Steps between C-alpha positions, in 0.01 A plus 500: 500500500650848521472660843343842524596740777242600761266760360277771639198306373474320832517829688239657275260210549571508870439871542180493298333245727628594845319740733740501798853625564703195404803410705628262232507556126567250222574500126424210267789308341346367175597151379718431804430128529594258226180452299569138404699345788680186380353574154144450622221740594477554873153346494204518732565666835271467800748537780766714659842654465783517757876572499775297665804649679699498176233713335362228272126528435273194541173513300242223533320374191228247423716344229703179525809710572362598840701787649695703244807669647649820357833663580501848657531647150194315369669211316370143521703296748318171555161338565431301816233331709141403434241679293200697623650653811263778603715689750849466638752658733870445553623461858855474626562231763848458652654676202311296238208629292186293447179549304167460678213473253126435480348283226119510511463261207726252681322555833831554673764734635859408416856587595768503230870559470595776258584233241139375517557187708193443718567444870149450632130556442208592723205324335138529615506517882222248560554542874395868487190579706304816576218591736161535335174548687677406818632174358839393369475405133741395228614791286576281197227241502601195296834672439354749253511878462865582576624738229772718656577837339802618699740411779731683739728401788545658844841559660444193722434282194122489533334473159188695404293398197229715341242257362334766288378273222365248749374545855596868535667422830862580581665182628784500752753216515797470733858479374462123464189548280257384766159667475440751782184695419281662234367855522301750299258312281252613237312829538515869412524657845832588663669183619361298209610435141309478172843413354818499712717512192844618616694485825835625627700525821532863611787554744550870431361613837718255693204276587423239232152539353315340212419732212202353317356601161123474542466521125127504434443744785758731339693539824829400665515410868723419797443184705710374789670161495233353729236569237345814646384774264675830581406765247434595140811673366350629173159453342346593165787344307442315171519130585840480673633165384828459688746673730879512489679688778835650405673715758262766629245445223218256431421451131146402397416403141133579447333273248292787367781683327730662757781445753482673840794540738452571873753613759537359853218720627266366231497823300492490120836617367454404133243368256657382176378396157138602559285388208214744428329246272281286724444248221871413502522446875512139624485395134688170468465479124573863412674489158862606494434770243293680765781509756658839572836574657456631852141376531410191704203286405480214750778518762514175698856506638734789574822564686793738531860419414806604705495849351132554574390450141157347446441165325143405406361169368151497352222242493530447126443222250822611328717594794560869563779657705587861576797675654468852641821668614474705815580863428713640782 
């Protein structure tokens, strides 16, 4: 497919829907990603997108191909790993990069090499217990209800799992994958989750904190690594689905048709791809002939590349990717 240079369309759409002085500006790059990687449609996407150190882009799909990997210039490179990964992050350990991923349909969190080889799994933690009405009770009675949405790892190797499609607790495991504690739990008040859908490790202040996407409360929050709620960073978002921290910025794909970027202080520095048509937001089956360049319908994963350009993956029955170049 012929590549088209970045256009002002993205900037026009951006300016028309933004009511603050934006620190970052972006322009859409139409048709950047290969439309039929390996001569096949990308297929259903209900997951995330992350880059590795080489700049390759990893996009999760619900198809048999699993994770589809693109080169930095948008060409198909390979397909790896299992299908139906919901969220993933890449972490470097002793000079080697690994994928940490959550699979709600498989009731597990997994660790992969970049070639897709699986190293381990955290299945349902049947040993997990919480306090309820003054008594210690099993969190996953009969081993049911564990449907993890996202995973992140602390500098000391502790693993944090957002069980947003299951218990709505965040689970902490030590570096050896031993269960430590569960915190949060279902509810709408601060310190609770209707859906803890995304999670990331925020080290930008120097002190590691959890950055949690409390999706159905439309807010993003900081928690400490002991499971204590700290503060709401931003509220009144549109179903923040995930977080990817790149340099000084935290990128939040909002399922209801927008991507928001926050700086270290938690201020909004950009909102990109805003869809004014509410009927197209969070619309998994939106026909391709209704897609528009520079407009996001159902962002579910988003990240920045080395140059600060924005990559967005949508919750789409067909697979839908965008690239927005940062305008310096």
